[in-house]
Amino acid sequence: MIYTVSQIQKIHNQLNVPGDKSVSHRALMLSSIALGPSHICNLSFGKDVLSTIKCLKSLGIDISYPKNCSNTLTNCVEIVGKGLTGLSRSAKPLNAGNSGTTLRLLSGILSGQNFSSIIFGDKSLNNRPMKRIIDPLTLMGAKISGRDNNQFAPLEIEGTSLNPPDTMELKVASAQVKSSIILASLISQKKTIIIDPFTTRNHTELMLKYMGVDISQNNSRITIIPSQPKPNNIIVPGDISSATYWIIAACCHPNATIKINNVGINPTRSAILDILKSMGANINISNIKNISGETIADISANSSNLKAIQINHQIIPNIIDELPILCLAACFAKGTTEITGAEELRVKESDRIKSTISGLKQLGVQNIEERPDGMLIHGKTTLKGGFCRSYNDHRIAMTMAIGGILAKGTTTISGGDIASVSYPEFWNQIKSLKK
Ligand code: S3P
């Protein structure tokens, strides 16, 4: 579907963003392997999380949508966990859709069940790297194989009793890989130390702790002493990756204030706020509190005079999902922004180095140079607007839409409905900015 956006003269809004996608997947998966009922609220109902729900239902998990939730929150589900090895064989291959988190985390869980599974995704997901989970899971005793010499999904997993080595040193800095390994080690019932090359988002660790499991973290070294997770009520924080679209819209706009309440500011996710602040962004964080083991806050952002920044490999895992929209902010910043060590962007839902540059060029950005592991963006540019493609990637569709409300002319985005992968309300909210 083609979406059209045009320049907005002023932005003075208060918005809510959907529940965090990463936390939503984990809330559902961990509640499924807890023993007994859990109640989850503010869950993301984006397509990726719906893929997780469908897979879990196919694995025998009862998930229902209570009508009269006792609190004022929405998007609530009841889920009855069956214990660490209580899932049952799915009659059909499991379809993870577009969701890497569904496929990679579930593979860790399925490796230690006592039945076989096949899991696959859509065209994009079936072409994303899976050797990064197949290799470490195999080292733990998993019987798992993938298409094209273990490169890609579909994956075949013959559930077995796992026996991980005492220490698992991971090669790729990826929270999906790390979480898959944590879940497999949890099911193995064997104490494991997991070492990540760099610190990545730690939602799995925090939620397991919240469910009573002995798991500790020392920078990028995680120690897990497995036990049966206990069910718990979970409130999912607002998604900081979704909030970043509005934060950057406000910072780049000459007449804007925007406020977003209850956003997750877990330090492994909130580096984008620090980066924007060091670019000169006028951002305020208030009302900090803890819910269900995660930190949340209200964030307000205002028109700012941005300056360029250098971004390197160490921080990349902590801003991986925000990089396309950060590139848009760099177009409005004075000076040259250099992004290096970001080759992971090439294996996301699209090649995000190529798709971001191509979209920004369509919006009228001339001074942008592709590098194998990132890009150089020479600011400041006045965007003209133009015809952009989503590349079937939710983050590219939303980045170009925000570019469109900041650009002078009209912008059209083809395939914009892909935004519903993480943010089904996005297009309605962008429309509501005009009011
Ligand atoms: C995610 C981890 C990141 C991120 C993805 C969600 C997660 O992927 O890009 O959107 O929920 O663990 P990688 O682990 O591949 O970096």
Short mmCIF file of C-alpha atoms and ligand atoms in Angstrom, two decimals:
data_model
loop_
_atom_site.label_atom_id
_atom_site.label_comp_id
_atom_site.label_asym_id
_atom_site.label_seq_id
_atom_site.Cartn_x
_atom_site.Cartn_y
_atom_site.Cartn_z
CA MET A 1 0.00 0.00 0.00
CA ILE A 2 1.19 3.54 -0.80
CA TYR A 3 1.16 6.16 1.97
CA THR A 4 1.48 9.89 1.38
CA VAL A 5 2.81 12.39 3.94
CA SER A 6 3.56 16.07 3.71
CA GLN A 7 5.25 18.72 5.79
CA ILE A 8 3.75 19.48 9.20
CA GLN A 9 3.96 23.11 10.28
CA LYS A 10 4.12 22.49 14.00
CA ILE A 11 4.23 19.48 16.29
CA HIS A 12 2.79 19.84 19.78
CA ASN A 13 1.67 16.42 20.85
CA GLN A 14 1.53 13.86 23.59
CA LEU A 15 1.72 10.29 22.33
CA ASN A 16 1.73 6.71 23.55
CA VAL A 17 3.89 4.13 21.83
CA PRO A 18 3.14 0.38 21.68
CA GLY A 19 4.60 -2.08 24.15
CA ASP A 20 8.24 -2.92 23.55
CA LYS A 21 8.57 -5.59 20.86
CA SER A 22 11.62 -7.30 22.39
CA VAL A 23 10.07 -7.41 25.88
CA SER A 24 6.72 -8.63 24.46
CA HIS A 25 8.33 -11.64 22.75
CA ARG A 26 10.16 -12.54 25.96
CA ALA A 27 7.10 -12.05 28.16
CA LEU A 28 5.19 -14.55 26.01
CA MET A 29 7.96 -17.11 25.64
CA LEU A 30 9.09 -17.04 29.26
CA SER A 31 5.52 -17.19 30.54
CA SER A 32 4.99 -20.27 28.33
CA ILE A 33 7.88 -22.12 29.98
CA ALA A 34 6.98 -20.87 33.47
CA LEU A 35 4.68 -23.19 35.39
CA GLY A 36 1.17 -21.71 35.80
CA PRO A 37 -0.79 -18.63 34.71
CA SER A 38 0.72 -15.20 33.96
CA HIS A 39 -1.02 -11.97 33.09
CA ILE A 40 0.75 -9.66 30.60
CA CYS A 41 -0.40 -6.10 29.84
CA ASN A 42 0.61 -3.44 27.31
CA LEU A 43 1.81 -6.24 25.04
CA SER A 44 2.80 -5.24 21.50
CA PHE A 45 0.24 -6.52 19.01
CA GLY A 46 2.57 -5.85 16.11
CA LYS A 47 2.80 -8.62 13.49
CA ASP A 48 6.12 -9.91 14.86
CA VAL A 49 4.65 -10.52 18.30
CA LEU A 50 1.52 -12.05 16.74
CA SER A 51 3.90 -14.54 15.06
CA THR A 52 5.23 -15.51 18.49
CA ILE A 53 1.67 -15.91 19.82
CA LYS A 54 0.72 -18.17 16.88
CA CYS A 55 3.84 -20.33 17.28
CA LEU A 56 3.28 -20.73 21.03
CA LYS A 57 -0.37 -21.67 20.48
CA SER A 58 0.75 -24.30 17.95
CA LEU A 59 3.06 -25.63 20.66
CA GLY A 60 0.08 -26.23 22.95
CA ILE A 61 0.14 -23.02 25.00
CA ASP A 62 -3.18 -21.53 26.02
CA ILE A 63 -3.23 -17.75 25.39
CA SER A 64 -6.45 -15.78 25.91
CA TYR A 65 -7.51 -12.14 25.87
CA PRO A 66 -9.31 -11.19 29.11
CA LYS A 67 -12.21 -8.73 28.62
CA ASN A 68 -12.26 -7.35 32.13
CA CYS A 69 -8.69 -6.72 33.04
CA SER A 70 -8.46 -5.61 36.69
CA ASN A 71 -6.20 -2.64 35.89
CA THR A 72 -6.57 0.25 33.46
CA LEU A 73 -4.03 -1.09 30.99
CA THR A 74 -4.91 -2.45 27.56
CA ASN A 75 -3.45 -5.14 25.27
CA CYS A 76 -3.55 -7.76 28.01
CA VAL A 77 -3.24 -11.54 27.67
CA GLU A 78 -3.53 -14.50 30.03
CA ILE A 79 -1.09 -17.28 29.34
CA VAL A 80 -0.80 -20.63 31.03
CA GLY A 81 2.80 -21.82 31.21
CA LYS A 82 3.54 -25.53 31.05
CA GLY A 83 7.05 -25.62 32.48
CA LEU A 84 10.51 -25.82 30.94
CA THR A 85 9.88 -28.94 28.85
CA GLY A 86 6.08 -28.86 28.77
CA LEU A 87 5.50 -27.65 25.21
CA SER A 88 3.93 -30.12 22.80
CA ARG A 89 4.79 -30.95 19.21
CA SER A 90 3.23 -28.65 16.61
CA ALA A 91 1.22 -30.47 13.96
CA LYS A 92 2.47 -27.98 11.34
CA PRO A 93 5.86 -26.28 10.74
CA LEU A 94 6.10 -23.12 12.86
CA ASN A 95 5.89 -19.86 10.92
CA ALA A 96 7.89 -16.99 12.46
CA GLY A 97 6.83 -14.57 9.68
CA ASN A 98 9.18 -11.59 9.52
CA SER A 99 10.37 -12.00 13.10
CA GLY A 100 14.01 -12.90 13.78
CA THR A 101 13.38 -12.76 17.52
CA THR A 102 10.60 -15.37 17.26
CA LEU A 103 12.70 -17.73 15.18
CA ARG A 104 15.99 -17.41 17.04
CA LEU A 105 14.67 -17.42 20.62
CA LEU A 106 12.17 -20.21 20.00
CA SER A 107 14.96 -22.32 18.48
CA GLY A 108 16.76 -22.21 21.83
CA ILE A 109 13.61 -23.42 23.61
CA LEU A 110 12.75 -26.06 20.99
CA SER A 111 16.27 -27.54 21.08
CA GLY A 112 15.64 -28.86 24.59
CA GLN A 113 12.05 -30.17 24.18
CA ASN A 114 11.27 -33.85 23.70
CA PHE A 115 9.83 -33.57 20.17
CA SER A 116 10.93 -32.38 16.72
CA SER A 117 10.05 -29.06 15.10
CA ILE A 118 10.47 -27.22 11.84
CA ILE A 119 10.55 -23.43 11.98
CA PHE A 120 10.70 -21.01 9.06
CA GLY A 121 9.94 -17.41 8.16
CA ASP A 122 8.94 -15.17 5.27
CA LYS A 123 11.25 -14.53 2.30
CA SER A 124 13.25 -11.90 4.22
CA LEU A 125 13.69 -13.99 7.38
CA ASN A 126 14.56 -17.14 5.39
CA ASN A 127 17.49 -15.19 3.96
CA ARG A 128 18.88 -13.90 7.25
CA PRO A 129 21.85 -15.67 8.90
CA MET A 130 21.05 -18.62 11.16
CA LYS A 131 24.49 -20.20 11.49
CA ARG A 132 24.97 -17.77 14.38
CA ILE A 133 22.46 -19.79 16.43
CA ILE A 134 23.00 -23.21 14.85
CA ASP A 135 26.71 -23.29 15.77
CA PRO A 136 26.44 -22.42 19.49
CA LEU A 137 23.28 -24.51 19.97
CA THR A 138 25.07 -27.48 18.35
CA LEU A 139 27.93 -26.96 20.81
CA MET A 140 25.35 -27.36 23.59
CA GLY A 141 24.26 -30.72 22.17
CA ALA A 142 21.31 -29.48 20.11
CA LYS A 143 20.33 -31.42 16.97
CA ILE A 144 19.58 -28.55 14.65
CA SER A 145 20.16 -28.00 10.95
CA GLY A 146 19.26 -25.39 8.37
CA ARG A 147 18.96 -24.88 4.64
CA ASP A 148 22.08 -24.42 2.51
CA ASN A 149 24.61 -26.03 4.79
CA ASN A 150 23.15 -24.57 7.99
CA GLN A 151 23.13 -21.00 6.74
CA PHE A 152 19.41 -20.26 6.66
CA ALA A 153 15.89 -21.18 7.78
CA PRO A 154 13.83 -23.34 7.53
CA LEU A 155 15.46 -25.01 10.54
CA GLU A 156 14.85 -28.59 11.60
CA ILE A 157 15.22 -29.14 15.32
CA GLU A 158 15.16 -32.59 16.87
CA GLY A 159 14.55 -31.89 20.54
CA THR A 160 17.05 -33.56 22.84
CA SER A 161 18.59 -33.39 26.28
CA LEU A 162 21.16 -30.56 26.15
CA ASN A 163 24.54 -30.57 27.82
CA PRO A 164 26.21 -27.16 27.41
CA PRO A 165 29.90 -26.61 28.11
CA ASP A 166 30.59 -24.63 31.32
CA THR A 167 31.37 -21.50 29.30
CA MET A 168 29.84 -20.41 26.02
CA GLU A 169 31.79 -17.68 24.25
CA LEU A 170 29.62 -16.09 21.58
CA LYS A 171 31.03 -14.78 18.30
CA VAL A 172 28.26 -12.36 17.27
CA ALA A 173 27.08 -9.48 19.46
CA SER A 174 23.36 -10.19 19.16
CA ALA A 175 20.71 -10.26 21.87
CA GLN A 176 18.76 -12.77 19.81
CA VAL A 177 21.70 -15.19 19.74
CA LYS A 178 22.52 -14.60 23.42
CA SER A 179 18.87 -15.11 24.43
CA SER A 180 18.58 -18.29 22.40
CA ILE A 181 21.61 -19.66 24.26
CA ILE A 182 20.31 -18.49 27.66
CA LEU A 183 16.99 -20.26 27.02
CA ALA A 184 18.72 -23.47 25.90
CA SER A 185 20.94 -23.43 28.98
CA LEU A 186 17.90 -22.77 31.22
CA ILE A 187 16.22 -25.87 29.78
CA SER A 188 19.44 -27.92 30.05
CA GLN A 189 19.36 -27.36 33.84
CA LYS A 190 23.14 -26.92 33.79
CA LYS A 191 24.94 -23.86 35.16
CA THR A 192 26.40 -21.95 32.19
CA ILE A 193 28.53 -18.84 31.78
CA ILE A 194 27.77 -16.97 28.56
CA ILE A 195 30.20 -14.37 27.25
CA ASP A 196 28.95 -11.83 24.71
CA PRO A 197 31.50 -9.96 22.53
CA PHE A 198 29.74 -6.69 23.51
CA THR A 199 26.90 -5.89 25.85
CA THR A 200 23.56 -6.38 24.09
CA ARG A 201 19.97 -5.79 25.26
CA ASN A 202 19.39 -7.71 28.50
CA HIS A 203 15.59 -8.11 28.62
CA THR A 204 15.82 -11.93 28.81
CA GLU A 205 18.13 -11.72 31.82
CA LEU A 206 15.96 -9.15 33.63
CA MET A 207 12.76 -11.06 33.00
CA LEU A 208 14.21 -14.38 34.13
CA LYS A 209 15.37 -12.69 37.34
CA TYR A 210 11.86 -11.23 37.75
CA MET A 211 10.58 -14.83 37.43
CA GLY A 212 12.88 -16.03 40.20
CA VAL A 213 15.76 -17.54 38.20
CA ASP A 214 19.32 -17.06 39.50
CA ILE A 215 20.93 -15.15 36.64
CA SER A 216 23.59 -12.52 37.08
CA GLN A 217 25.36 -10.19 34.72
CA ASN A 218 28.79 -8.63 34.90
CA ASN A 219 29.08 -6.42 31.81
CA SER A 220 28.92 -8.89 28.93
CA ARG A 221 29.41 -12.02 31.09
CA ILE A 222 26.21 -13.77 32.15
CA THR A 223 25.97 -16.59 34.68
CA ILE A 224 22.81 -18.66 34.77
CA ILE A 225 22.01 -21.25 37.43
CA PRO A 226 18.89 -22.79 35.90
CA SER A 227 15.62 -23.39 37.75
CA GLN A 228 11.96 -23.49 36.79
CA PRO A 229 10.80 -19.84 36.14
CA LYS A 230 7.80 -18.80 38.25
CA PRO A 231 4.85 -17.12 36.52
CA ASN A 232 4.44 -13.42 37.27
CA ASN A 233 2.34 -10.47 36.14
CA ILE A 234 4.18 -8.41 33.56
CA ILE A 235 3.58 -4.87 32.34
CA VAL A 236 5.52 -4.29 29.12
CA PRO A 237 7.25 -0.87 28.88
CA GLY A 238 6.60 1.43 25.92
CA ASP A 239 8.95 0.71 23.03
CA ILE A 240 11.94 3.07 22.95
CA SER A 241 12.69 2.13 19.32
CA SER A 242 9.17 3.28 18.36
CA ALA A 243 9.44 6.40 20.55
CA THR A 244 12.66 7.39 18.74
CA TYR A 245 10.72 8.22 15.54
CA TRP A 246 8.79 10.95 17.37
CA ILE A 247 11.77 12.11 19.44
CA ILE A 248 13.81 12.64 16.28
CA ALA A 249 10.86 14.22 14.46
CA ALA A 250 10.63 16.81 17.26
CA CYS A 251 14.39 17.43 17.45
CA CYS A 252 14.67 18.05 13.68
CA HIS A 253 11.53 20.20 13.39
CA PRO A 254 11.78 23.98 13.93
CA ASN A 255 8.55 24.24 15.94
CA ALA A 256 8.02 21.11 18.02
CA THR A 257 7.47 19.71 21.46
CA ILE A 258 6.48 16.11 21.96
CA LYS A 259 5.95 14.00 25.07
CA ILE A 260 5.82 10.22 25.27
CA ASN A 261 4.94 8.53 28.56
CA ASN A 262 6.05 5.21 30.05
CA VAL A 263 8.89 4.44 27.66
CA GLY A 264 11.39 1.70 28.55
CA ILE A 265 14.80 3.22 29.24
CA ASN A 266 16.76 0.05 30.00
CA PRO A 267 20.43 1.19 29.70
CA THR A 268 21.11 -1.48 27.06
CA ARG A 269 18.48 0.23 24.87
CA SER A 270 18.62 3.92 25.77
CA ALA A 271 22.00 4.76 24.19
CA ILE A 272 20.03 6.53 21.47
CA LEU A 273 19.00 9.16 24.03
CA ASP A 274 22.63 9.72 25.09
CA ILE A 275 23.73 9.97 21.46
CA LEU A 276 21.00 12.47 20.63
CA LYS A 277 21.87 14.50 23.73
CA SER A 278 25.51 14.63 22.68
CA MET A 279 24.31 15.84 19.27
CA GLY A 280 22.67 18.74 21.12
CA ALA A 281 19.12 17.36 21.30
CA ASN A 282 16.75 19.07 23.67
CA ILE A 283 15.42 15.98 25.47
CA ASN A 284 14.09 15.62 29.01
CA ILE A 285 13.59 12.41 30.95
CA SER A 286 11.29 12.46 33.98
CA ASN A 287 9.16 10.26 36.21
CA ILE A 288 11.62 7.36 36.24
CA LYS A 289 10.23 4.16 37.80
CA ASN A 290 10.54 0.40 37.71
CA ILE A 291 7.93 -2.00 36.29
CA SER A 292 8.28 -5.75 36.05
CA GLY A 293 12.07 -5.53 36.34
CA GLU A 294 12.50 -2.84 33.65
CA THR A 295 13.03 0.94 34.04
CA ILE A 296 10.52 3.28 32.39
CA ALA A 297 10.24 7.08 32.14
CA ASP A 298 8.41 9.92 30.40
CA ILE A 299 10.42 11.49 27.59
CA SER A 300 9.90 14.93 26.10
CA ALA A 301 11.75 16.23 23.06
CA ASN A 302 11.82 19.69 21.52
CA SER A 303 13.19 21.50 18.46
CA SER A 304 16.99 21.37 18.63
CA ASN A 305 20.13 22.53 16.83
CA LEU A 306 21.80 19.23 16.13
CA LYS A 307 25.49 18.69 15.43
CA ALA A 308 27.18 15.69 13.79
CA ILE A 309 28.52 12.69 15.73
CA GLN A 310 30.92 9.75 15.32
CA ILE A 311 29.36 6.33 15.97
CA ASN A 312 31.56 3.24 16.24
CA HIS A 313 31.25 -0.53 16.58
CA GLN A 314 31.08 -0.73 20.39
CA ILE A 315 27.81 1.17 20.69
CA ILE A 316 26.20 -0.34 17.56
CA PRO A 317 24.44 -3.29 19.32
CA ASN A 318 22.75 -0.82 21.69
CA ILE A 319 21.30 1.38 18.90
CA ILE A 320 20.96 -1.22 16.16
CA ASP A 321 17.24 -0.64 15.56
CA GLU A 322 17.47 3.15 15.80
CA LEU A 323 20.25 3.58 13.21
CA PRO A 324 18.03 4.27 10.16
CA ILE A 325 16.14 7.07 11.93
CA LEU A 326 19.40 8.34 13.48
CA CYS A 327 20.74 8.69 9.91
CA LEU A 328 17.77 10.94 9.17
CA ALA A 329 18.66 13.06 12.23
CA ALA A 330 22.26 13.28 10.92
CA CYS A 331 20.92 14.92 7.74
CA PHE A 332 19.64 17.78 9.95
CA ALA A 333 22.87 18.00 11.97
CA LYS A 334 25.68 20.44 11.27
CA GLY A 335 28.87 18.65 10.17
CA THR A 336 29.73 15.14 9.02
CA THR A 337 28.35 12.12 10.87
CA GLU A 338 30.38 8.96 10.47
CA ILE A 339 28.94 5.53 11.26
CA THR A 340 31.41 2.63 11.36
CA GLY A 341 31.27 -0.99 12.57
CA ALA A 342 27.59 -1.27 11.62
CA GLU A 343 27.81 -4.16 9.13
CA GLU A 344 25.06 -5.96 11.12
CA LEU A 345 22.67 -3.54 9.44
CA ARG A 346 23.18 -5.46 6.21
CA VAL A 347 21.49 -8.59 7.64
CA LYS A 348 18.38 -7.00 9.11
CA GLU A 349 14.88 -7.10 7.56
CA SER A 350 16.54 -5.33 4.60
CA ASP A 351 20.15 -4.32 3.95
CA ARG A 352 19.62 -1.22 6.08
CA ILE A 353 22.79 0.52 4.90
CA LYS A 354 21.56 0.37 1.31
CA SER A 355 17.86 0.94 2.02
CA THR A 356 18.47 3.90 4.35
CA ILE A 357 20.82 5.60 1.88
CA SER A 358 18.51 4.95 -1.05
CA GLY A 359 15.49 6.37 0.84
CA LEU A 360 17.36 9.43 2.08
CA LYS A 361 18.57 10.13 -1.46
CA GLN A 362 14.98 9.92 -2.68
CA LEU A 363 14.06 12.52 -0.05
CA GLY A 364 16.70 14.84 -1.52
CA VAL A 365 19.83 14.12 0.54
CA GLN A 366 22.84 14.43 -1.80
CA ASN A 367 25.80 14.20 0.50
CA ILE A 368 25.74 10.67 1.76
CA GLU A 369 28.41 8.03 1.13
CA GLU A 370 28.05 4.28 1.56
CA ARG A 371 30.81 2.36 3.35
CA PRO A 372 31.00 -1.44 3.76
CA ASP A 373 30.30 -1.07 7.49
CA GLY A 374 28.30 2.15 7.66
CA MET A 375 28.12 5.53 6.01
CA LEU A 376 29.16 9.18 6.01
CA ILE A 377 26.40 11.78 6.13
CA HIS A 378 27.26 15.40 5.44
CA GLY A 379 24.69 17.73 7.06
CA LYS A 380 22.76 19.97 6.99
CA THR A 381 20.33 19.22 4.20
CA THR A 382 16.93 20.59 3.32
CA LEU A 383 14.75 17.65 2.38
CA LYS A 384 12.58 18.01 -0.71
CA GLY A 385 10.49 14.85 -0.29
CA GLY A 386 10.00 12.22 -2.95
CA PHE A 387 9.05 8.65 -3.72
CA CYS A 388 10.49 6.11 -1.27
CA ARG A 389 10.22 2.34 -0.99
CA SER A 390 9.88 0.52 2.31
CA TYR A 391 12.11 -2.35 1.10
CA ASN A 392 9.62 -4.47 3.04
CA ASP A 393 11.28 -3.22 6.22
CA HIS A 394 9.21 -1.57 8.97
CA ARG A 395 12.04 0.65 10.21
CA ILE A 396 12.75 1.98 6.71
CA ALA A 397 9.05 2.73 6.08
CA MET A 398 8.79 4.70 9.35
CA THR A 399 12.11 6.53 8.84
CA MET A 400 11.00 7.75 5.40
CA ALA A 401 7.60 8.79 6.76
CA ILE A 402 9.28 10.96 9.42
CA GLY A 403 11.53 12.34 6.67
CA GLY A 404 8.32 13.12 4.78
CA ILE A 405 6.81 15.25 7.57
CA LEU A 406 10.06 17.22 7.80
CA ALA A 407 10.50 17.65 4.02
CA LYS A 408 9.21 20.61 2.00
CA GLY A 409 7.36 18.64 -0.70
CA THR A 410 5.16 15.59 -0.67
CA THR A 411 6.53 12.14 0.11
CA THR A 412 5.06 8.79 -0.87
CA ILE A 413 6.13 5.51 0.67
CA SER A 414 5.29 2.28 -1.13
CA GLY A 415 4.81 -0.83 0.99
CA GLY A 416 4.30 1.35 4.07
CA ASP A 417 1.90 -1.15 5.67
CA ILE A 418 5.02 -3.11 6.76
CA ALA A 419 5.19 -0.63 9.70
CA SER A 420 2.65 -2.93 11.40
CA VAL A 421 5.45 -5.42 12.06
CA SER A 422 6.34 -3.35 15.12
CA TYR A 423 3.97 -0.38 15.12
CA PRO A 424 0.40 -0.99 13.86
CA GLU A 425 -0.76 2.46 15.05
CA PHE A 426 2.06 4.35 13.29
CA TRP A 427 0.16 5.71 10.28
CA ASN A 428 -2.82 6.83 12.37
CA GLN A 429 -0.50 8.56 14.81
CA ILE A 430 1.39 10.38 12.07
CA LYS A 431 -1.97 11.62 10.77
CA SER A 432 -2.96 12.77 14.26
CA LEU A 433 0.12 15.06 14.42
CA LYS A 434 -1.68 17.43 12.05
CA LYS A 435 -4.50 18.13 14.51
C1 S3P B 1 16.28 -8.02 19.18
C2 S3P B 1 17.63 -7.90 18.98
C3 S3P B 1 18.22 -7.18 17.87
C4 S3P B 1 17.22 -6.24 17.22
C5 S3P B 1 15.90 -6.88 17.00
C6 S3P B 1 15.30 -7.37 18.32
C7 S3P B 1 15.79 -8.82 20.32
O1 S3P B 1 18.64 -8.11 16.89
O2 S3P B 1 17.74 -5.75 16.02
O3 S3P B 1 15.00 -5.95 16.42
O4 S3P B 1 14.59 -8.73 20.64
O5 S3P B 1 16.61 -9.53 20.92
P1 S3P B 1 20.07 -8.81 16.97
O6 S3P B 1 20.08 -9.62 18.19
O7 S3P B 1 20.17 -9.67 15.74
O8 S3P B 1 21.07 -7.71 16.99
#
